[in-house]
């Protein structure tokens, strides 16, 4: 919590290459019933306290299939976070998208296999609504901010999340292309779902690091790191301006905050 105990309502979760994205005012550890998230980095943007969570740990030591997504989201919720903007590296399946492009998904398809993916593991039975999994209000604002800054951003896309840590085969990507998916990553799900289960608004700003398997000769993690470096300034600009423009209180017009109320049986 920040010095005077104001709640930190906005979090940024950063992925590959963004481990040290914000200058931290200080680090904080929080415990959860699911274990410890990586150190949270408290920072300030304009008048707002924010917290940065390095998804893969400060030294990028946790692979995407082993990230403790429940601890991360529970930890952020426990310090008062109501909105999350996630940064994700993705491969492009849609041939119109190119390495270096920014993409904001509006929906996802889950092809993960092994991850604990819910807080609703026991009674009472709950089913969370994810008809619109990404917060439409944050998405609208980020889209406007990118336009205002003259930074191109694809603002609708379907993200398919795979288990990893291997990249996909060319056959898998061809299947995903036929199914109409636009981008592929390993870390977007269940993060987005867990946020919704706790009523947190969540949007993802993805950057394309490569054309997906079969669309370029080979895939290497070095590309991911290289492109991350290149896109950092525009990602940072969009994030900062979006955070500054976000109203302090949520309007209640998006489906996010009220979703948990409707998840149980009446
Ligand atoms: N596949 C899965 N995850 C990724 C990719 C990819 O091609 N590029 C960056 N993250």
PDB file of C-alpha atoms and ligand atoms in Angstrom:
ATOM      1  CA  UNK A   1       0.000   0.000   0.000  1.00  0.00           C
ATOM      2  CA  UNK A   2       1.275   3.539  -0.650  1.00  0.00           C
ATOM      3  CA  UNK A   3       2.643   5.644   2.191  1.00  0.00           C
ATOM      4  CA  UNK A   4      -0.639   7.173   3.353  1.00  0.00           C
ATOM      5  CA  UNK A   5      -2.490   3.904   2.831  1.00  0.00           C
ATOM      6  CA  UNK A   6      -4.473   5.059  -0.195  1.00  0.00           C
ATOM      7  CA  UNK A   7      -5.506   2.034  -2.161  1.00  0.00           C
ATOM      8  CA  UNK A   8      -3.611   1.321  -5.356  1.00  0.00           C
ATOM      9  CA  UNK A   9      -6.406   0.948  -7.872  1.00  0.00           C
ATOM     10  CA  UNK A  10      -4.503   0.488 -11.117  1.00  0.00           C
ATOM     11  CA  UNK A  11      -2.043  -2.252 -11.997  1.00  0.00           C
ATOM     12  CA  UNK A  12       0.103  -2.902 -15.004  1.00  0.00           C
ATOM     13  CA  UNK A  13       1.154  -6.513 -15.568  1.00  0.00           C
ATOM     14  CA  UNK A  14       4.179  -6.698 -17.806  1.00  0.00           C
ATOM     15  CA  UNK A  15       5.518  -9.621 -19.725  1.00  0.00           C
ATOM     16  CA  UNK A  16       8.591 -10.414 -21.751  1.00  0.00           C
ATOM     17  CA  UNK A  17      10.970  -7.494 -21.900  1.00  0.00           C
ATOM     18  CA  UNK A  18       8.979  -5.234 -19.588  1.00  0.00           C
ATOM     19  CA  UNK A  19      10.286  -6.542 -16.295  1.00  0.00           C
ATOM     20  CA  UNK A  20      11.698  -3.175 -15.322  1.00  0.00           C
ATOM     21  CA  UNK A  21       9.201  -0.984 -17.096  1.00  0.00           C
ATOM     22  CA  UNK A  22       8.418   1.556 -14.395  1.00  0.00           C
ATOM     23  CA  UNK A  23      10.744   3.327 -12.008  1.00  0.00           C
ATOM     24  CA  UNK A  24       9.648   1.911  -8.703  1.00  0.00           C
ATOM     25  CA  UNK A  25       9.129   4.075  -5.655  1.00  0.00           C
ATOM     26  CA  UNK A  26       9.385   0.911  -3.646  1.00  0.00           C
ATOM     27  CA  UNK A  27       8.828  -2.802  -3.815  1.00  0.00           C
ATOM     28  CA  UNK A  28       6.180  -4.661  -1.887  1.00  0.00           C
ATOM     29  CA  UNK A  29       5.544  -8.336  -1.165  1.00  0.00           C
ATOM     30  CA  UNK A  30       2.023  -9.602  -0.637  1.00  0.00           C
ATOM     31  CA  UNK A  31       1.014 -13.072   0.487  1.00  0.00           C
ATOM     32  CA  UNK A  32      -2.070 -14.859  -0.848  1.00  0.00           C
ATOM     33  CA  UNK A  33      -3.749 -18.230  -0.218  1.00  0.00           C
ATOM     34  CA  UNK A  34      -2.114 -19.291  -3.508  1.00  0.00           C
ATOM     35  CA  UNK A  35       1.435 -18.316  -2.626  1.00  0.00           C
ATOM     36  CA  UNK A  36       3.516 -15.222  -3.295  1.00  0.00           C
ATOM     37  CA  UNK A  37       3.328 -13.144  -6.470  1.00  0.00           C
ATOM     38  CA  UNK A  38       6.612 -11.606  -7.702  1.00  0.00           C
ATOM     39  CA  UNK A  39       7.589  -8.379  -5.920  1.00  0.00           C
ATOM     40  CA  UNK A  40       5.095  -5.629  -6.727  1.00  0.00           C
ATOM     41  CA  UNK A  41       6.631  -2.346  -7.777  1.00  0.00           C
ATOM     42  CA  UNK A  42       4.819   0.748  -6.560  1.00  0.00           C
ATOM     43  CA  UNK A  43       5.040   3.767  -8.786  1.00  0.00           C
ATOM     44  CA  UNK A  44       3.167   6.974  -9.551  1.00  0.00           C
ATOM     45  CA  UNK A  45       1.822   8.341 -12.818  1.00  0.00           C
ATOM     46  CA  UNK A  46       0.466  11.875 -12.582  1.00  0.00           C
ATOM     47  CA  UNK A  47      -1.768  11.906  -9.532  1.00  0.00           C
ATOM     48  CA  UNK A  48      -2.314   8.175  -9.490  1.00  0.00           C
ATOM     49  CA  UNK A  49      -0.589   5.435  -7.531  1.00  0.00           C
ATOM     50  CA  UNK A  50      -0.013   2.410  -9.673  1.00  0.00           C
ATOM     51  CA  UNK A  51       1.537  -0.967  -9.157  1.00  0.00           C
ATOM     52  CA  UNK A  52       3.597  -2.910 -11.660  1.00  0.00           C
ATOM     53  CA  UNK A  53       3.647  -6.699 -11.515  1.00  0.00           C
ATOM     54  CA  UNK A  54       6.403  -8.383 -13.553  1.00  0.00           C
ATOM     55  CA  UNK A  55       4.506 -11.493 -14.675  1.00  0.00           C
ATOM     56  CA  UNK A  56       7.555 -13.718 -15.124  1.00  0.00           C
ATOM     57  CA  UNK A  57       9.400 -12.409 -12.066  1.00  0.00           C
ATOM     58  CA  UNK A  58      12.000  -9.637 -11.905  1.00  0.00           C
ATOM     59  CA  UNK A  59      14.593 -11.762 -13.693  1.00  0.00           C
ATOM     60  CA  UNK A  60      12.206 -13.367 -16.156  1.00  0.00           C
ATOM     61  CA  UNK A  61      12.663 -16.728 -14.478  1.00  0.00           C
ATOM     62  CA  UNK A  62       9.087 -18.096 -14.553  1.00  0.00           C
ATOM     63  CA  UNK A  63       7.894 -19.603 -17.855  1.00  0.00           C
ATOM     64  CA  UNK A  64       4.330 -18.743 -18.950  1.00  0.00           C
ATOM     65  CA  UNK A  65       2.841 -22.151 -18.071  1.00  0.00           C
ATOM     66  CA  UNK A  66       4.255 -21.909 -14.533  1.00  0.00           C
ATOM     67  CA  UNK A  67       3.210 -18.337 -13.732  1.00  0.00           C
ATOM     68  CA  UNK A  68       1.117 -18.356 -10.562  1.00  0.00           C
ATOM     69  CA  UNK A  69      -1.754 -16.431 -12.139  1.00  0.00           C
ATOM     70  CA  UNK A  70      -4.014 -16.922  -9.124  1.00  0.00           C
ATOM     71  CA  UNK A  71      -1.461 -15.499  -6.692  1.00  0.00           C
ATOM     72  CA  UNK A  72      -0.826 -12.562  -9.021  1.00  0.00           C
ATOM     73  CA  UNK A  73      -4.464 -11.560  -9.450  1.00  0.00           C
ATOM     74  CA  UNK A  74      -5.422 -12.318  -5.852  1.00  0.00           C
ATOM     75  CA  UNK A  75      -2.461 -10.260  -4.624  1.00  0.00           C
ATOM     76  CA  UNK A  76      -3.441  -7.276  -6.758  1.00  0.00           C
ATOM     77  CA  UNK A  77      -7.071  -7.541  -5.616  1.00  0.00           C
ATOM     78  CA  UNK A  78      -5.986  -7.669  -1.982  1.00  0.00           C
ATOM     79  CA  UNK A  79      -4.272  -4.274  -2.218  1.00  0.00           C
ATOM     80  CA  UNK A  80      -7.337  -2.673  -3.805  1.00  0.00           C
ATOM     81  CA  UNK A  81      -6.633  -2.962  -7.533  1.00  0.00           C
ATOM     82  CA  UNK A  82      -9.781  -2.404  -9.640  1.00  0.00           C
ATOM     83  CA  UNK A  83      -8.256  -2.101 -13.108  1.00  0.00           C
ATOM     84  CA  UNK A  84      -5.452  -4.004 -14.806  1.00  0.00           C
ATOM     85  CA  UNK A  85      -3.719  -3.204 -18.057  1.00  0.00           C
ATOM     86  CA  UNK A  86      -1.677  -6.189 -19.189  1.00  0.00           C
ATOM     87  CA  UNK A  87       1.147  -6.170 -21.702  1.00  0.00           C
ATOM     88  CA  UNK A  88       1.579  -9.350 -23.729  1.00  0.00           C
ATOM     89  CA  UNK A  89       3.969 -10.451 -26.459  1.00  0.00           C
ATOM     90  CA  UNK A  90       2.169 -12.327 -29.247  1.00  0.00           C
ATOM     91  CA  UNK A  91       2.748 -13.923 -32.612  1.00  0.00           C
ATOM     92  CA  UNK A  92       0.607 -12.775 -35.553  1.00  0.00           C
ATOM     93  CA  UNK A  93      -1.719 -15.276 -37.228  1.00  0.00           C
ATOM     94  CA  UNK A  94      -3.634 -12.607 -39.136  1.00  0.00           C
ATOM     95  CA  UNK A  95      -1.335 -11.829 -42.100  1.00  0.00           C
ATOM     96  CA  UNK A  96      -2.296  -8.135 -41.928  1.00  0.00           C
ATOM     97  CA  UNK A  97      -0.497  -7.832 -38.605  1.00  0.00           C
ATOM     98  CA  UNK A  98       3.296  -7.434 -38.631  1.00  0.00           C
ATOM     99  CA  UNK A  99       6.126  -7.615 -36.068  1.00  0.00           C
ATOM    100  CA  UNK A 100       6.173  -4.373 -34.060  1.00  0.00           C
ATOM    101  CA  UNK A 101       2.387  -3.821 -34.411  1.00  0.00           C
ATOM    102  CA  UNK A 102       0.265  -3.131 -31.350  1.00  0.00           C
ATOM    103  CA  UNK A 103      -2.964  -5.105 -30.980  1.00  0.00           C
ATOM    104  CA  UNK A 104      -5.706  -4.918 -28.362  1.00  0.00           C
ATOM    105  CA  UNK A 105      -7.754  -8.143 -28.250  1.00  0.00           C
ATOM    106  CA  UNK A 106     -11.529  -7.997 -27.737  1.00  0.00           C
ATOM    107  CA  UNK A 107     -11.929 -11.744 -27.193  1.00  0.00           C
ATOM    108  CA  UNK A 108      -9.892 -14.882 -26.585  1.00  0.00           C
ATOM    109  CA  UNK A 109      -9.935 -18.626 -27.179  1.00  0.00           C
ATOM    110  CA  UNK A 110      -8.357 -20.801 -24.516  1.00  0.00           C
ATOM    111  CA  UNK A 111      -6.075 -23.623 -25.676  1.00  0.00           C
ATOM    112  CA  UNK A 112      -4.145 -23.903 -22.423  1.00  0.00           C
ATOM    113  CA  UNK A 113      -4.071 -27.332 -20.796  1.00  0.00           C
ATOM    114  CA  UNK A 114      -2.472 -27.515 -17.387  1.00  0.00           C
ATOM    115  CA  UNK A 115      -3.020 -24.265 -15.540  1.00  0.00           C
ATOM    116  CA  UNK A 116      -5.101 -23.645 -12.443  1.00  0.00           C
ATOM    117  CA  UNK A 117      -7.611 -21.357 -14.128  1.00  0.00           C
ATOM    118  CA  UNK A 118     -10.189 -20.374 -11.500  1.00  0.00           C
ATOM    119  CA  UNK A 119     -10.765 -19.160  -7.970  1.00  0.00           C
ATOM    120  CA  UNK A 120     -14.058 -21.113  -8.034  1.00  0.00           C
ATOM    121  CA  UNK A 121     -12.664 -24.539  -7.291  1.00  0.00           C
ATOM    122  CA  UNK A 122     -15.034 -25.447  -4.479  1.00  0.00           C
ATOM    123  CA  UNK A 123     -18.582 -24.825  -3.302  1.00  0.00           C
ATOM    124  CA  UNK A 124     -20.481 -22.681  -3.896  1.00  0.00           C
ATOM    125  CA  UNK A 125     -20.414 -23.498  -7.622  1.00  0.00           C
ATOM    126  CA  UNK A 126     -19.934 -20.366  -9.760  1.00  0.00           C
ATOM    127  CA  UNK A 127     -19.757 -19.690 -13.492  1.00  0.00           C
ATOM    128  CA  UNK A 128     -18.367 -16.314 -14.436  1.00  0.00           C
ATOM    129  CA  UNK A 129     -19.647 -14.517 -17.533  1.00  0.00           C
ATOM    130  CA  UNK A 130     -16.879 -13.747 -20.027  1.00  0.00           C
ATOM    131  CA  UNK A 131     -19.038 -12.775 -22.984  1.00  0.00           C
ATOM    132  CA  UNK A 132     -16.931  -9.609 -23.175  1.00  0.00           C
ATOM    133  CA  UNK A 133     -13.737 -10.689 -21.398  1.00  0.00           C
ATOM    134  CA  UNK A 134     -11.807  -7.451 -21.889  1.00  0.00           C
ATOM    135  CA  UNK A 135     -13.085  -4.239 -20.274  1.00  0.00           C
ATOM    136  CA  UNK A 136     -14.805  -2.243 -23.038  1.00  0.00           C
ATOM    137  CA  UNK A 137     -14.235   1.052 -21.205  1.00  0.00           C
ATOM    138  CA  UNK A 138     -10.461   0.648 -20.922  1.00  0.00           C
ATOM    139  CA  UNK A 139     -10.355  -0.632 -24.514  1.00  0.00           C
ATOM    140  CA  UNK A 140     -12.267   2.395 -25.784  1.00  0.00           C
ATOM    141  CA  UNK A 141      -9.976   4.753 -23.900  1.00  0.00           C
ATOM    142  CA  UNK A 142      -6.758   3.032 -25.055  1.00  0.00           C
ATOM    143  CA  UNK A 143      -7.988   3.114 -28.620  1.00  0.00           C
ATOM    144  CA  UNK A 144      -8.643   6.872 -28.389  1.00  0.00           C
ATOM    145  CA  UNK A 145      -5.298   7.525 -26.673  1.00  0.00           C
ATOM    146  CA  UNK A 146      -3.391   5.662 -29.377  1.00  0.00           C
ATOM    147  CA  UNK A 147      -5.209   7.679 -32.067  1.00  0.00           C
ATOM    148  CA  UNK A 148      -4.510  10.950 -30.220  1.00  0.00           C
ATOM    149  CA  UNK A 149      -0.812  10.005 -30.114  1.00  0.00           C
ATOM    150  CA  UNK A 150      -0.729   8.961 -33.763  1.00  0.00           C
ATOM    151  CA  UNK A 151       0.296   5.433 -32.727  1.00  0.00           C
ATOM    152  CA  UNK A 152      -1.384   2.755 -34.888  1.00  0.00           C
ATOM    153  CA  UNK A 153      -3.220   0.127 -32.853  1.00  0.00           C
ATOM    154  CA  UNK A 154      -5.369  -2.778 -34.088  1.00  0.00           C
ATOM    155  CA  UNK A 155      -8.278  -2.488 -31.686  1.00  0.00           C
ATOM    156  CA  UNK A 156     -10.139  -5.720 -32.351  1.00  0.00           C
ATOM    157  CA  UNK A 157      -8.572  -9.156 -32.443  1.00  0.00           C
ATOM    158  CA  UNK A 158      -9.097 -12.647 -31.112  1.00  0.00           C
ATOM    159  CA  UNK A 159      -6.207 -13.901 -29.021  1.00  0.00           C
ATOM    160  CA  UNK A 160      -5.641 -17.633 -28.816  1.00  0.00           C
ATOM    161  CA  UNK A 161      -3.703 -18.653 -25.739  1.00  0.00           C
ATOM    162  CA  UNK A 162      -1.568 -21.788 -25.970  1.00  0.00           C
ATOM    163  CA  UNK A 163       0.065 -23.711 -23.155  1.00  0.00           C
ATOM    164  CA  UNK A 164       3.696 -23.327 -24.179  1.00  0.00           C
ATOM    165  CA  UNK A 165       6.463 -23.136 -23.387  1.00  0.00           C
ATOM    166  CA  UNK A 166       7.061 -24.528 -26.854  1.00  0.00           C
ATOM    167  CA  UNK A 167       5.969 -22.446 -29.808  1.00  0.00           C
ATOM    168  CA  UNK A 168       3.101 -23.828 -31.902  1.00  0.00           C
ATOM    169  CA  UNK A 169       3.446 -26.122 -34.887  1.00  0.00           C
ATOM    170  CA  UNK A 170       2.625 -24.816 -38.359  1.00  0.00           C
ATOM    171  CA  UNK A 171      -0.416 -27.140 -38.382  1.00  0.00           C
ATOM    172  CA  UNK A 172      -1.716 -25.666 -35.137  1.00  0.00           C
ATOM    173  CA  UNK A 173      -1.332 -22.152 -36.462  1.00  0.00           C
ATOM    174  CA  UNK A 174      -3.105 -23.091 -39.702  1.00  0.00           C
ATOM    175  CA  UNK A 175      -5.949 -24.527 -37.600  1.00  0.00           C
ATOM    176  CA  UNK A 176      -6.108 -21.332 -35.531  1.00  0.00           C
ATOM    177  CA  UNK A 177      -6.108 -19.235 -38.712  1.00  0.00           C
ATOM    178  CA  UNK A 178      -9.050 -21.220 -40.110  1.00  0.00           C
ATOM    179  CA  UNK A 179     -10.875 -20.731 -36.826  1.00  0.00           C
ATOM    180  CA  UNK A 180     -10.520 -16.972 -37.237  1.00  0.00           C
ATOM    181  CA  UNK A 181      -7.975 -16.238 -34.515  1.00  0.00           C
ATOM    182  CA  UNK A 182      -5.678 -13.246 -35.068  1.00  0.00           C
ATOM    183  CA  UNK A 183      -2.878 -13.456 -32.523  1.00  0.00           C
ATOM    184  CA  UNK A 184      -1.283 -16.173 -30.407  1.00  0.00           C
ATOM    185  CA  UNK A 185       0.362 -15.908 -27.009  1.00  0.00           C
ATOM    186  CA  UNK A 186       1.087 -17.993 -23.920  1.00  0.00           C
ATOM    187  CA  UNK A 187       0.282 -15.670 -21.048  1.00  0.00           C
ATOM    188  CA  UNK A 188      -3.115 -14.003 -21.563  1.00  0.00           C
ATOM    189  CA  UNK A 189      -5.260 -16.786 -20.086  1.00  0.00           C
ATOM    190  CA  UNK A 190      -6.267 -17.433 -17.307  1.00  0.00           C
ATOM    191  CA  UNK A 191      -5.087 -13.975 -16.190  1.00  0.00           C
ATOM    192  CA  UNK A 192      -8.033 -12.216 -17.848  1.00  0.00           C
ATOM    193  CA  UNK A 193     -10.534 -14.738 -16.440  1.00  0.00           C
ATOM    194  CA  UNK A 194      -9.219 -14.560 -12.884  1.00  0.00           C
ATOM    195  CA  UNK A 195      -9.469 -10.766 -13.002  1.00  0.00           C
ATOM    196  CA  UNK A 196     -13.144 -11.052 -14.033  1.00  0.00           C
ATOM    197  CA  UNK A 197     -13.826 -13.586 -11.261  1.00  0.00           C
ATOM    198  CA  UNK A 198     -12.753 -10.899  -8.783  1.00  0.00           C
ATOM    199  CA  UNK A 199     -14.609  -8.095 -10.577  1.00  0.00           C
ATOM    200  CA  UNK A 200     -11.447  -6.359 -11.810  1.00  0.00           C
ATOM    201  CA  UNK A 201     -11.527  -4.514 -15.156  1.00  0.00           C
ATOM    202  CA  UNK A 202      -8.831  -5.965 -17.434  1.00  0.00           C
ATOM    203  CA  UNK A 203      -7.520  -5.001 -20.852  1.00  0.00           C
ATOM    204  CA  UNK A 204      -4.494  -6.258 -22.733  1.00  0.00           C
ATOM    205  CA  UNK A 205      -2.116  -4.318 -24.914  1.00  0.00           C
ATOM    206  CA  UNK A 206      -0.327  -6.862 -27.094  1.00  0.00           C
ATOM    207  CA  UNK A 207       2.677  -6.328 -29.325  1.00  0.00           C
ATOM    208  CA  UNK A 208       3.498  -8.598 -32.235  1.00  0.00           C
ATOM    209  CA  UNK A 209       7.015 -10.021 -32.034  1.00  0.00           C
ATOM    210  CA  UNK A 210       6.860 -12.473 -34.945  1.00  0.00           C
ATOM    211  CA  UNK A 211       4.639 -14.007 -37.567  1.00  0.00           C
ATOM    212  CA  UNK A 212       3.300 -17.268 -36.099  1.00  0.00           C
ATOM    213  CA  UNK A 213       4.781 -20.688 -36.878  1.00  0.00           C
ATOM    214  CA  UNK A 214       4.723 -21.588 -40.561  1.00  0.00           C
ATOM    215  CA  UNK A 215       4.454 -17.918 -41.560  1.00  0.00           C
ATOM    216  CA  UNK A 216       8.175 -17.218 -41.143  1.00  0.00           C
ATOM    217  CA  UNK A 217      11.178 -19.505 -41.315  1.00  0.00           C
ATOM    218  CA  UNK A 218      11.742 -20.173 -37.601  1.00  0.00           C
ATOM    219  CA  UNK A 219      10.787 -18.701 -34.222  1.00  0.00           C
ATOM    220  CA  UNK A 220      13.245 -17.568 -31.573  1.00  0.00           C
ATOM    221  CA  UNK A 221      12.821 -15.981 -28.127  1.00  0.00           C
ATOM    222  CA  UNK A 222      15.513 -13.442 -29.104  1.00  0.00           C
ATOM    223  CA  UNK A 223      13.041 -11.885 -31.540  1.00  0.00           C
ATOM    224  CA  UNK A 224      10.597 -11.413 -28.696  1.00  0.00           C
ATOM    225  CA  UNK A 225      13.207  -9.550 -26.650  1.00  0.00           C
ATOM    226  CA  UNK A 226      14.417  -7.497 -29.621  1.00  0.00           C
ATOM    227  CA  UNK A 227      10.923  -6.346 -30.622  1.00  0.00           C
ATOM    228  CA  UNK A 228      10.014  -5.685 -26.969  1.00  0.00           C
ATOM    229  CA  UNK A 229      12.847  -3.160 -26.855  1.00  0.00           C
ATOM    230  CA  UNK A 230      11.673  -1.513 -30.057  1.00  0.00           C
ATOM    231  CA  UNK A 231       8.047  -1.138 -28.968  1.00  0.00           C
ATOM    232  CA  UNK A 232       8.743  -0.018 -25.391  1.00  0.00           C
ATOM    233  CA  UNK A 233       8.440   3.748 -26.090  1.00  0.00           C
ATOM    234  CA  UNK A 234       5.044   3.506 -27.801  1.00  0.00           C
ATOM    235  CA  UNK A 235       3.674   1.010 -25.296  1.00  0.00           C
ATOM    236  CA  UNK A 236       4.818   3.226 -22.437  1.00  0.00           C
ATOM    237  CA  UNK A 237       3.247   6.315 -24.052  1.00  0.00           C
ATOM    238  CA  UNK A 238      -0.132   4.620 -24.489  1.00  0.00           C
ATOM    239  CA  UNK A 239      -0.039   3.201 -20.974  1.00  0.00           C
ATOM    240  CA  UNK A 240       0.893   6.460 -19.288  1.00  0.00           C
ATOM    241  CA  UNK A 241      -1.679   8.537 -21.169  1.00  0.00           C
ATOM    242  CA  UNK A 242      -4.377   5.912 -20.587  1.00  0.00           C
ATOM    243  CA  UNK A 243      -3.661   5.784 -16.863  1.00  0.00           C
ATOM    244  CA  UNK A 244      -3.695   9.586 -16.619  1.00  0.00           C
ATOM    245  CA  UNK A 245      -7.030   9.726 -18.481  1.00  0.00           C
ATOM    246  CA  UNK A 246      -8.761   6.941 -16.550  1.00  0.00           C
ATOM    247  CA  UNK A 247     -11.369   8.385 -14.203  1.00  0.00           C
ATOM    248  CA  UNK A 248     -10.521   7.631 -10.558  1.00  0.00           C
ATOM    249  CA  UNK A 249     -13.787   5.832  -9.942  1.00  0.00           C
ATOM    250  CA  UNK A 250     -15.274   3.193 -12.217  1.00  0.00           C
ATOM    251  CA  UNK A 251     -18.559   4.155 -13.858  1.00  0.00           C
ATOM    252  CA  UNK A 252     -20.153   0.732 -13.430  1.00  0.00           C
ATOM    253  CA  UNK A 253     -21.119   0.732 -17.102  1.00  0.00           C
ATOM    254  CA  UNK A 254     -18.765  -2.101 -18.047  1.00  0.00           C
ATOM    255  CA  UNK A 255     -19.609  -5.750 -17.260  1.00  0.00           C
ATOM    256  CA  UNK A 256     -16.544  -6.258 -15.054  1.00  0.00           C
ATOM    257  CA  UNK A 257     -17.306  -5.102 -11.506  1.00  0.00           C
ATOM    258  CA  UNK A 258     -20.771  -6.649 -11.302  1.00  0.00           C
ATOM    259  CA  UNK A 259     -19.799  -9.991 -12.905  1.00  0.00           C
ATOM    260  CA  UNK A 260     -19.130 -11.819  -9.590  1.00  0.00           C
ATOM    261  CA  UNK A 261     -22.670 -10.957  -8.379  1.00  0.00           C
ATOM    262  CA  UNK A 262     -24.165 -12.919 -11.262  1.00  0.00           C
ATOM    263  CA  UNK A 263     -21.763 -15.881 -11.128  1.00  0.00           C
ATOM    264  CA  UNK A 264     -23.547 -17.879  -8.427  1.00  0.00           C
ATOM    265  CA  UNK A 265     -26.848 -19.789  -8.400  1.00  0.00           C
ATOM    266  CA  UNK A 266     -29.686 -17.735  -6.879  1.00  0.00           C
TER     267      UNK A 266
HETATM  268  N1  LIG B   1       3.410 -18.089 -30.103  1.00  0.00           N
HETATM  269  C1  LIG B   1       3.100 -18.070 -28.799  1.00  0.00           C
HETATM  270  N2  LIG B   1       3.473 -17.087 -27.984  1.00  0.00           N
HETATM  271  C2  LIG B   1       4.183 -16.078 -28.505  1.00  0.00           C
HETATM  272  C3  LIG B   1       4.543 -16.038 -29.861  1.00  0.00           C
HETATM  273  C4  LIG B   1       4.134 -17.102 -30.705  1.00  0.00           C
HETATM  274  O1  LIG B   1       4.402 -17.141 -31.914  1.00  0.00           O
HETATM  275  N3  LIG B   1       5.269 -14.898 -30.052  1.00  0.00           N
HETATM  276  C5  LIG B   1       5.322 -14.279 -28.839  1.00  0.00           C
HETATM  277  N4  LIG B   1       4.677 -14.978 -27.909  1.00  0.00           N
END
